[in-house]
Structure formats: C-alpha cells, structure tokens
Amino acid sequence: MSVQIAPHVILLEKFMHAVGLVKDGHVMIPNHVLYTWLVMLILIALAWVATRNITLVPKGVQNFWEIVVGGLEDFTVSTMGEHGRTVFPLLITLFIFILFCNFVGLVPGGMAPTANLNTNAAMAIIVFIFYNLVGIKMHGKGYIKQFTGPVAWLAPLMFPIELLSHLARPLSLTVRLFGNIFGEELVLILFFALLPVIATLPMYFLYSLVDTIQAFIFFMLSMIYLKLAFEEAH
C-alpha cells in the first residue's frame, strides 16, 4: 500500500524527474523506497565517521553511538539475560533504522519511509521469522509447545488461539508504527499549510520525541517476542 500526499513528498521525486527516471509521467521507484535508500546512505556515512578514528576515550560521533548502543545493549541484557547479546545486533539495527526513517519525515520536502505500510511490514515479517527461527533453534521440536501448551489434551483449543496471537504480532508492529508516523505527517502538512514555518517549531520538538518513542516501542516489542521464544513454554 502506498499513500501519496502532495506537495509534502517532493524532493527526491523532483530529482527523479530531473534525471529522467520516469515512465508514463510517474517515477519508476516508489517514494518510500527512495527515502529508505537515503536513510541507508545517511547511516553508512555516520557509521564511517564514527569508526574511522576509533579511540579508547570516545568523543564526538563515536561517543554518541557508544552511548546509544551501549545503553540499549545493557537494557536488552538486563531484560533478556545473556541470550540478549546474541540477538541485540538485529534489535539495535531496527531501532536506529526506524529512528532515522522517522526523522527524515520531519524534514520539509521529505517523507518518512515508516509512513508506508510496505516498509513496516518488511521489518515486522523479519522479526516474526527471526524469533520463530530462534525458538526452533533453542528448543527444537519442543518449540511447538509455544502453540499447543504443555498439556496434550489442551492442544486443539490452544493451537488456533496461539497461532492467531503469533500472526497478530507482525500486524500489530506494522500498523502501530504506520498509524503514528502517517498521522504525524498529515498533521505537519496541515500546520505547514495553515501556519508560518516558525509556528511549527514546537511541533517538531514534540514529534521528535514521538518518533524516538515509536522506534523504541518497535525495539521493545521485538525484544519481548524474542524473549518469549527463548523461554520454555509453560
């Protein structure tokens, strides 16, 4: 699903028109994909800056990333135990990617890739597949008890309920993030249309906080699903 709101999403779309990457008057690459690539380039550049001159006493960009990554890693391990270190690379990647995707939507003429269902669904499906693979690797055939319960005679009742519960997880991750970020972009468009740019500055502070919280919620829910996959079924 792709929702276009003009004139908010214009910068990269205009660039694609300028370089001739259009077909029948339409850009050949969807806007959310273009802005996803932009976020990837930004993160690659920041990673290069942070790691090109690593020092024992961190400073600048290196210090910022060490605080963010180190703090979230400690939080993950304190919640999940030492198993959390093995899955933390995926969790921190999701958090940082979602955070920067959200922030790109705050730039005038930009679009948050997370305001598109396709981007969020892709991440949610990755989480869904990953935590089930982790559970199978950890428990083998015993992982089926996550769906059937520990008592065999309850299995016919528990299995459809648990199956629906697990299938609802990626849907919940997708729709929650989409709804919040898409709604945020709609409000910003209205403010830009009705008020001077300076009058929207308080909204930027508020939505910067909201964007961070939404990235953390996706991070935390993914962590909880992984934690449940690590645990024995009861």
PDB file of C-alpha atoms in Angstrom:
ATOM      1  CA  MET A   1       0.000   0.000   0.000  1.00  0.00           C
ATOM      2  CA  SER A   2       1.361   3.426  -0.898  1.00  0.00           C
ATOM      3  CA  VAL A   3      -0.184   6.731   0.065  1.00  0.00           C
ATOM      4  CA  GLN A   4       0.961   9.878  -1.709  1.00  0.00           C
ATOM      5  CA  ILE A   5       0.414  13.310  -0.233  1.00  0.00           C
ATOM      6  CA  ALA A   6       1.430  16.258  -2.385  1.00  0.00           C
ATOM      7  CA  PRO A   7       3.145  18.609  -2.062  1.00  0.00           C
ATOM      8  CA  HIS A   8       4.865  17.159   1.016  1.00  0.00           C
ATOM      9  CA  VAL A   9       6.782  14.426  -0.776  1.00  0.00           C
ATOM     10  CA  ILE A  10       8.641  16.319  -3.462  1.00  0.00           C
ATOM     11  CA  LEU A  11      12.424  16.489  -3.095  1.00  0.00           C
ATOM     12  CA  LEU A  12      13.576  13.065  -4.263  1.00  0.00           C
ATOM     13  CA  GLU A  13      10.593  12.790  -6.585  1.00  0.00           C
ATOM     14  CA  LYS A  14      11.631  16.038  -8.280  1.00  0.00           C
ATOM     15  CA  PHE A  15      15.178  14.730  -8.526  1.00  0.00           C
ATOM     16  CA  MET A  16      13.971  11.549 -10.235  1.00  0.00           C
ATOM     17  CA  HIS A  17      12.064  13.639 -12.757  1.00  0.00           C
ATOM     18  CA  ALA A  18      15.139  15.793 -13.330  1.00  0.00           C
ATOM     19  CA  VAL A  19      17.346  12.797 -14.156  1.00  0.00           C
ATOM     20  CA  GLY A  20      14.677  11.219 -16.356  1.00  0.00           C
ATOM     21  CA  LEU A  21      13.848   8.169 -14.235  1.00  0.00           C
ATOM     22  CA  VAL A  22      10.155   8.364 -15.032  1.00  0.00           C
ATOM     23  CA  LYS A  23       7.746   6.263 -17.035  1.00  0.00           C
ATOM     24  CA  ASP A  24       4.383   7.486 -18.303  1.00  0.00           C
ATOM     25  CA  GLY A  25       4.794  10.576 -16.136  1.00  0.00           C
ATOM     26  CA  HIS A  26       5.356   8.561 -12.946  1.00  0.00           C
ATOM     27  CA  VAL A  27       8.568   7.997 -11.013  1.00  0.00           C
ATOM     28  CA  MET A  28       9.864   4.466 -11.601  1.00  0.00           C
ATOM     29  CA  ILE A  29      10.903   3.968  -7.963  1.00  0.00           C
ATOM     30  CA  PRO A  30       8.338   4.482  -5.153  1.00  0.00           C
ATOM     31  CA  ASN A  31       8.975   7.407  -2.819  1.00  0.00           C
ATOM     32  CA  HIS A  32       9.244   5.248   0.289  1.00  0.00           C
ATOM     33  CA  VAL A  33      11.983   3.190  -1.390  1.00  0.00           C
ATOM     34  CA  LEU A  34      13.880   6.334  -2.407  1.00  0.00           C
ATOM     35  CA  TYR A  35      13.796   7.676   1.123  1.00  0.00           C
ATOM     36  CA  THR A  36      14.757   4.274   2.523  1.00  0.00           C
ATOM     37  CA  TRP A  37      17.877   4.385   0.350  1.00  0.00           C
ATOM     38  CA  LEU A  38      18.539   7.910   1.587  1.00  0.00           C
ATOM     39  CA  VAL A  39      18.352   6.745   5.212  1.00  0.00           C
ATOM     40  CA  MET A  40      20.709   3.870   4.399  1.00  0.00           C
ATOM     41  CA  LEU A  41      23.232   6.291   2.898  1.00  0.00           C
ATOM     42  CA  ILE A  42      22.983   8.562   5.950  1.00  0.00           C
ATOM     43  CA  LEU A  43      23.574   5.654   8.330  1.00  0.00           C
ATOM     44  CA  ILE A  44      26.501   4.336   6.291  1.00  0.00           C
ATOM     45  CA  ALA A  45      28.069   7.815   6.329  1.00  0.00           C
ATOM     46  CA  LEU A  46      27.560   8.181  10.088  1.00  0.00           C
ATOM     47  CA  ALA A  47      29.000   4.720  10.712  1.00  0.00           C
ATOM     48  CA  TRP A  48      32.070   5.612   8.665  1.00  0.00           C
ATOM     49  CA  VAL A  49      32.566   8.876  10.540  1.00  0.00           C
ATOM     50  CA  ALA A  50      32.156   7.125  13.895  1.00  0.00           C
ATOM     51  CA  THR A  51      34.608   4.314  13.153  1.00  0.00           C
ATOM     52  CA  ARG A  52      37.303   5.905  11.001  1.00  0.00           C
ATOM     53  CA  ASN A  53      39.344   7.060  14.028  1.00  0.00           C
ATOM     54  CA  ILE A  54      38.283   4.884  16.951  1.00  0.00           C
ATOM     55  CA  THR A  55      39.876   5.929  20.249  1.00  0.00           C
ATOM     56  CA  LEU A  56      39.882   4.441  23.752  1.00  0.00           C
ATOM     57  CA  VAL A  57      38.380   7.679  25.033  1.00  0.00           C
ATOM     58  CA  PRO A  58      35.423   8.191  22.689  1.00  0.00           C
ATOM     59  CA  LYS A  59      34.410  11.632  21.565  1.00  0.00           C
ATOM     60  CA  GLY A  60      32.113  13.214  19.021  1.00  0.00           C
ATOM     61  CA  VAL A  61      30.081  10.841  16.869  1.00  0.00           C
ATOM     62  CA  GLN A  62      31.839   7.777  18.301  1.00  0.00           C
ATOM     63  CA  ASN A  63      30.842   8.814  21.810  1.00  0.00           C
ATOM     64  CA  PHE A  64      27.222   9.353  20.732  1.00  0.00           C
ATOM     65  CA  TRP A  65      26.934   5.906  19.160  1.00  0.00           C
ATOM     66  CA  GLU A  66      28.634   4.200  22.105  1.00  0.00           C
ATOM     67  CA  ILE A  67      26.153   5.794  24.498  1.00  0.00           C
ATOM     68  CA  VAL A  68      23.156   4.773  22.386  1.00  0.00           C
ATOM     69  CA  VAL A  69      24.328   1.251  21.537  1.00  0.00           C
ATOM     70  CA  GLY A  70      25.837   0.558  24.952  1.00  0.00           C
ATOM     71  CA  GLY A  71      22.778   1.804  26.811  1.00  0.00           C
ATOM     72  CA  LEU A  72      20.348  -0.255  24.731  1.00  0.00           C
ATOM     73  CA  GLU A  73      22.567  -3.325  24.961  1.00  0.00           C
ATOM     74  CA  ASP A  74      22.612  -3.079  28.763  1.00  0.00           C
ATOM     75  CA  PHE A  75      18.835  -2.682  28.739  1.00  0.00           C
ATOM     76  CA  THR A  76      18.417  -5.723  26.480  1.00  0.00           C
ATOM     77  CA  VAL A  77      20.694  -7.938  28.581  1.00  0.00           C
ATOM     78  CA  SER A  78      19.023  -6.857  31.821  1.00  0.00           C
ATOM     79  CA  THR A  79      15.639  -7.795  30.317  1.00  0.00           C
ATOM     80  CA  MET A  80      16.505 -10.957  28.379  1.00  0.00           C
ATOM     81  CA  GLY A  81      19.621 -12.200  30.133  1.00  0.00           C
ATOM     82  CA  GLU A  82      22.838 -13.077  28.337  1.00  0.00           C
ATOM     83  CA  HIS A  83      20.838 -14.532  25.445  1.00  0.00           C
ATOM     84  CA  GLY A  84      20.016 -10.942  24.592  1.00  0.00           C
ATOM     85  CA  ARG A  85      23.544 -10.294  23.340  1.00  0.00           C
ATOM     86  CA  THR A  86      23.088 -12.808  20.517  1.00  0.00           C
ATOM     87  CA  VAL A  87      20.021 -11.043  19.103  1.00  0.00           C
ATOM     88  CA  PHE A  88      20.962  -7.479  20.007  1.00  0.00           C
ATOM     89  CA  PRO A  89      22.517  -6.694  16.577  1.00  0.00           C
ATOM     90  CA  LEU A  90      19.097  -7.120  14.933  1.00  0.00           C
ATOM     91  CA  LEU A  91      17.321  -5.129  17.626  1.00  0.00           C
ATOM     92  CA  ILE A  92      19.702  -2.165  17.530  1.00  0.00           C
ATOM     93  CA  THR A  93      19.648  -2.151  13.720  1.00  0.00           C
ATOM     94  CA  LEU A  94      15.854  -1.934  13.751  1.00  0.00           C
ATOM     95  CA  PHE A  95      15.872   0.839  16.352  1.00  0.00           C
ATOM     96  CA  ILE A  96      18.411   3.036  14.577  1.00  0.00           C
ATOM     97  CA  PHE A  97      16.888   2.464  11.137  1.00  0.00           C
ATOM     98  CA  ILE A  98      13.346   3.252  12.300  1.00  0.00           C
ATOM     99  CA  LEU A  99      14.529   6.295  14.250  1.00  0.00           C
ATOM    100  CA  PHE A 100      16.242   7.849  11.231  1.00  0.00           C
ATOM    101  CA  CYS A 101      13.351   6.923   8.926  1.00  0.00           C
ATOM    102  CA  ASN A 102      11.020   8.755  11.280  1.00  0.00           C
ATOM    103  CA  PHE A 103      13.282  11.807  11.472  1.00  0.00           C
ATOM    104  CA  VAL A 104      13.562  12.056   7.684  1.00  0.00           C
ATOM    105  CA  GLY A 105       9.818  12.672   7.630  1.00  0.00           C
ATOM    106  CA  LEU A 106      10.330  15.799   9.740  1.00  0.00           C
ATOM    107  CA  VAL A 107      12.455  17.428   7.045  1.00  0.00           C
ATOM    108  CA  PRO A 108      10.372  19.750   4.823  1.00  0.00           C
ATOM    109  CA  GLY A 109      10.032  18.036   1.454  1.00  0.00           C
ATOM    110  CA  GLY A 110      10.905  14.669   2.975  1.00  0.00           C
ATOM    111  CA  MET A 111       8.954  11.511   3.599  1.00  0.00           C
ATOM    112  CA  ALA A 112       9.294   9.011   6.413  1.00  0.00           C
ATOM    113  CA  PRO A 113       9.641   5.518   4.898  1.00  0.00           C
ATOM    114  CA  THR A 114       7.850   4.282   8.021  1.00  0.00           C
ATOM    115  CA  ALA A 115       4.755   6.230   6.891  1.00  0.00           C
ATOM    116  CA  ASN A 116       4.322   3.465   4.320  1.00  0.00           C
ATOM    117  CA  LEU A 117       2.905   0.043   5.223  1.00  0.00           C
ATOM    118  CA  ASN A 118       5.355  -1.792   2.961  1.00  0.00           C
ATOM    119  CA  THR A 119       8.427  -0.639   4.898  1.00  0.00           C
ATOM    120  CA  ASN A 120       6.933  -1.523   8.267  1.00  0.00           C
ATOM    121  CA  ALA A 121       5.578  -4.864   7.091  1.00  0.00           C
ATOM    122  CA  ALA A 122       9.021  -5.863   5.799  1.00  0.00           C
ATOM    123  CA  MET A 123      10.586  -5.201   9.213  1.00  0.00           C
ATOM    124  CA  ALA A 124       7.740  -6.888  11.086  1.00  0.00           C
ATOM    125  CA  ILE A 125       7.995 -10.022   8.923  1.00  0.00           C
ATOM    126  CA  ILE A 126      11.753 -10.164   9.550  1.00  0.00           C
ATOM    127  CA  VAL A 127      11.107 -10.039  13.307  1.00  0.00           C
ATOM    128  CA  PHE A 128       8.388 -12.709  13.012  1.00  0.00           C
ATOM    129  CA  ILE A 129      10.586 -15.104  11.036  1.00  0.00           C
ATOM    130  CA  PHE A 130      13.642 -14.424  13.186  1.00  0.00           C
ATOM    131  CA  TYR A 131      12.075 -15.052  16.603  1.00  0.00           C
ATOM    132  CA  ASN A 132      10.455 -18.269  15.377  1.00  0.00           C
ATOM    133  CA  LEU A 133      13.783 -19.475  13.978  1.00  0.00           C
ATOM    134  CA  VAL A 134      15.426 -18.603  17.293  1.00  0.00           C
ATOM    135  CA  GLY A 135      12.771 -20.570  19.158  1.00  0.00           C
ATOM    136  CA  ILE A 136      13.174 -23.600  16.894  1.00  0.00           C
ATOM    137  CA  LYS A 137      16.959 -23.468  17.245  1.00  0.00           C
ATOM    138  CA  MET A 138      16.719 -23.150  21.020  1.00  0.00           C
ATOM    139  CA  HIS A 139      14.047 -25.761  21.734  1.00  0.00           C
ATOM    140  CA  GLY A 140      13.907 -27.947  18.627  1.00  0.00           C
ATOM    141  CA  LYS A 141      10.646 -29.885  18.387  1.00  0.00           C
ATOM    142  CA  GLY A 142       9.725 -28.635  21.847  1.00  0.00           C
ATOM    143  CA  TYR A 143       9.059 -25.199  20.388  1.00  0.00           C
ATOM    144  CA  ILE A 144       5.672 -26.476  19.238  1.00  0.00           C
ATOM    145  CA  LYS A 145       4.595 -26.198  22.872  1.00  0.00           C
ATOM    146  CA  GLN A 146       4.574 -22.422  22.349  1.00  0.00           C
ATOM    147  CA  PHE A 147       1.475 -23.089  20.231  1.00  0.00           C
ATOM    148  CA  THR A 148      -0.081 -26.172  21.844  1.00  0.00           C
ATOM    149  CA  GLY A 149       0.647 -25.676  25.525  1.00  0.00           C
ATOM    150  CA  PRO A 150       2.296 -28.225  27.823  1.00  0.00           C
ATOM    151  CA  VAL A 151      -0.804 -30.453  28.125  1.00  0.00           C
ATOM    152  CA  ALA A 152      -1.694 -32.547  25.073  1.00  0.00           C
ATOM    153  CA  TRP A 153      -5.457 -32.509  25.619  1.00  0.00           C
ATOM    154  CA  LEU A 154      -5.460 -28.693  25.508  1.00  0.00           C
ATOM    155  CA  ALA A 155      -3.712 -28.589  22.131  1.00  0.00           C
ATOM    156  CA  PRO A 156      -6.881 -28.444  19.951  1.00  0.00           C
ATOM    157  CA  LEU A 157      -8.031 -25.402  21.901  1.00  0.00           C
ATOM    158  CA  MET A 158      -4.680 -23.679  22.369  1.00  0.00           C
ATOM    159  CA  PHE A 159      -3.242 -24.106  18.881  1.00  0.00           C
ATOM    160  CA  PRO A 160      -5.666 -21.850  16.924  1.00  0.00           C
ATOM    161  CA  ILE A 161      -5.594 -19.236  19.699  1.00  0.00           C
ATOM    162  CA  GLU A 162      -1.800 -19.144  19.887  1.00  0.00           C
ATOM    163  CA  LEU A 163      -1.453 -19.242  16.110  1.00  0.00           C
ATOM    164  CA  LEU A 164      -3.671 -16.181  15.745  1.00  0.00           C
ATOM    165  CA  SER A 165      -1.770 -14.497  18.558  1.00  0.00           C
ATOM    166  CA  HIS A 166       1.560 -15.024  16.799  1.00  0.00           C
ATOM    167  CA  LEU A 167       0.194 -13.930  13.416  1.00  0.00           C
ATOM    168  CA  ALA A 168      -1.184 -10.768  15.020  1.00  0.00           C
ATOM    169  CA  ARG A 169       2.292  -9.736  16.189  1.00  0.00           C
ATOM    170  CA  PRO A 170       3.700  -8.621  12.817  1.00  0.00           C
ATOM    171  CA  LEU A 171       0.357  -6.992  12.001  1.00  0.00           C
ATOM    172  CA  SER A 172       0.478  -5.070  15.270  1.00  0.00           C
ATOM    173  CA  LEU A 173       4.072  -3.949  14.693  1.00  0.00           C
ATOM    174  CA  THR A 174       3.227  -2.808  11.174  1.00  0.00           C
ATOM    175  CA  VAL A 175       0.008  -0.920  11.829  1.00  0.00           C
ATOM    176  CA  ARG A 176       1.096   0.732  15.081  1.00  0.00           C
ATOM    177  CA  LEU A 177       4.185   2.302  13.540  1.00  0.00           C
ATOM    178  CA  PHE A 178       2.400   3.217  10.306  1.00  0.00           C
ATOM    179  CA  GLY A 179      -0.544   4.854  12.054  1.00  0.00           C
ATOM    180  CA  ASN A 180       1.578   7.042  14.293  1.00  0.00           C
ATOM    181  CA  ILE A 181       4.060   8.219  11.663  1.00  0.00           C
ATOM    182  CA  PHE A 182       1.491   8.667   8.889  1.00  0.00           C
ATOM    183  CA  GLY A 183      -0.743  10.645  11.242  1.00  0.00           C
ATOM    184  CA  GLU A 184       2.234  12.776  12.231  1.00  0.00           C
ATOM    185  CA  GLU A 185       2.965  13.640   8.604  1.00  0.00           C
ATOM    186  CA  LEU A 186      -0.665  14.597   7.984  1.00  0.00           C
ATOM    187  CA  VAL A 187      -0.621  16.967  10.951  1.00  0.00           C
ATOM    188  CA  LEU A 188       2.650  18.556   9.820  1.00  0.00           C
ATOM    189  CA  ILE A 189       1.229  19.123   6.335  1.00  0.00           C
ATOM    190  CA  LEU A 190      -1.793  20.868   7.817  1.00  0.00           C
ATOM    191  CA  PHE A 191       0.392  23.044  10.033  1.00  0.00           C
ATOM    192  CA  PHE A 192       2.594  23.999   7.092  1.00  0.00           C
ATOM    193  CA  ALA A 193      -0.488  24.937   5.093  1.00  0.00           C
ATOM    194  CA  LEU A 194      -2.150  26.973   7.834  1.00  0.00           C
ATOM    195  CA  LEU A 195       0.726  28.495   9.814  1.00  0.00           C
ATOM    196  CA  PRO A 196       4.137  30.071   9.182  1.00  0.00           C
ATOM    197  CA  VAL A 197       7.137  27.739   9.406  1.00  0.00           C
ATOM    198  CA  ILE A 198       8.306  29.239  12.721  1.00  0.00           C
ATOM    199  CA  ALA A 199       4.948  28.447  14.314  1.00  0.00           C
ATOM    200  CA  THR A 200       5.507  24.747  13.613  1.00  0.00           C
ATOM    201  CA  LEU A 201       8.774  24.549  15.604  1.00  0.00           C
ATOM    202  CA  PRO A 202       7.098  23.376  18.853  1.00  0.00           C
ATOM    203  CA  MET A 203       5.507  20.556  16.858  1.00  0.00           C
ATOM    204  CA  TYR A 204       8.939  19.481  15.651  1.00  0.00           C
ATOM    205  CA  PHE A 205      10.123  19.091  19.237  1.00  0.00           C
ATOM    206  CA  LEU A 206       7.012  17.083  20.109  1.00  0.00           C
ATOM    207  CA  TYR A 207       7.231  14.845  17.060  1.00  0.00           C
ATOM    208  CA  SER A 208      10.962  14.271  17.547  1.00  0.00           C
ATOM    209  CA  LEU A 209      10.046  12.800  20.918  1.00  0.00           C
ATOM    210  CA  VAL A 210       7.186  10.787  19.405  1.00  0.00           C
ATOM    211  CA  ASP A 211       9.469   9.439  16.659  1.00  0.00           C
ATOM    212  CA  THR A 212      12.002   8.281  19.232  1.00  0.00           C
ATOM    213  CA  ILE A 213       9.325   6.630  21.346  1.00  0.00           C
ATOM    214  CA  GLN A 214       7.865   4.799  18.331  1.00  0.00           C
ATOM    215  CA  ALA A 215      11.287   3.451  17.377  1.00  0.00           C
ATOM    216  CA  PHE A 216      11.801   2.284  20.957  1.00  0.00           C
ATOM    217  CA  ILE A 217       8.364   0.629  21.086  1.00  0.00           C
ATOM    218  CA  PHE A 218       9.178  -1.396  17.953  1.00  0.00           C
ATOM    219  CA  PHE A 219      12.543  -2.278  19.517  1.00  0.00           C
ATOM    220  CA  MET A 220      10.980  -3.295  22.838  1.00  0.00           C
ATOM    221  CA  LEU A 221       8.153  -5.378  21.359  1.00  0.00           C
ATOM    222  CA  SER A 222      10.625  -7.214  19.121  1.00  0.00           C
ATOM    223  CA  MET A 223      12.773  -7.865  22.190  1.00  0.00           C
ATOM    224  CA  ILE A 224       9.778  -9.236  24.119  1.00  0.00           C
ATOM    225  CA  TYR A 225       8.873 -11.608  21.267  1.00  0.00           C
ATOM    226  CA  LEU A 226      12.462 -12.867  21.193  1.00  0.00           C
ATOM    227  CA  LYS A 227      12.497 -13.255  24.962  1.00  0.00           C
ATOM    228  CA  LEU A 228       9.346 -15.379  24.794  1.00  0.00           C
ATOM    229  CA  ALA A 229      10.923 -17.517  22.067  1.00  0.00           C
ATOM    230  CA  PHE A 230      13.938 -18.155  24.302  1.00  0.00           C
ATOM    231  CA  GLU A 231      11.805 -19.272  27.229  1.00  0.00           C
ATOM    232  CA  GLU A 232      10.366 -22.729  27.752  1.00  0.00           C
ATOM    233  CA  ALA A 233       6.621 -22.988  27.114  1.00  0.00           C
ATOM    234  CA  HIS A 234       4.505 -23.301  30.255  1.00  0.00           C
TER     235      HIS A 234
END
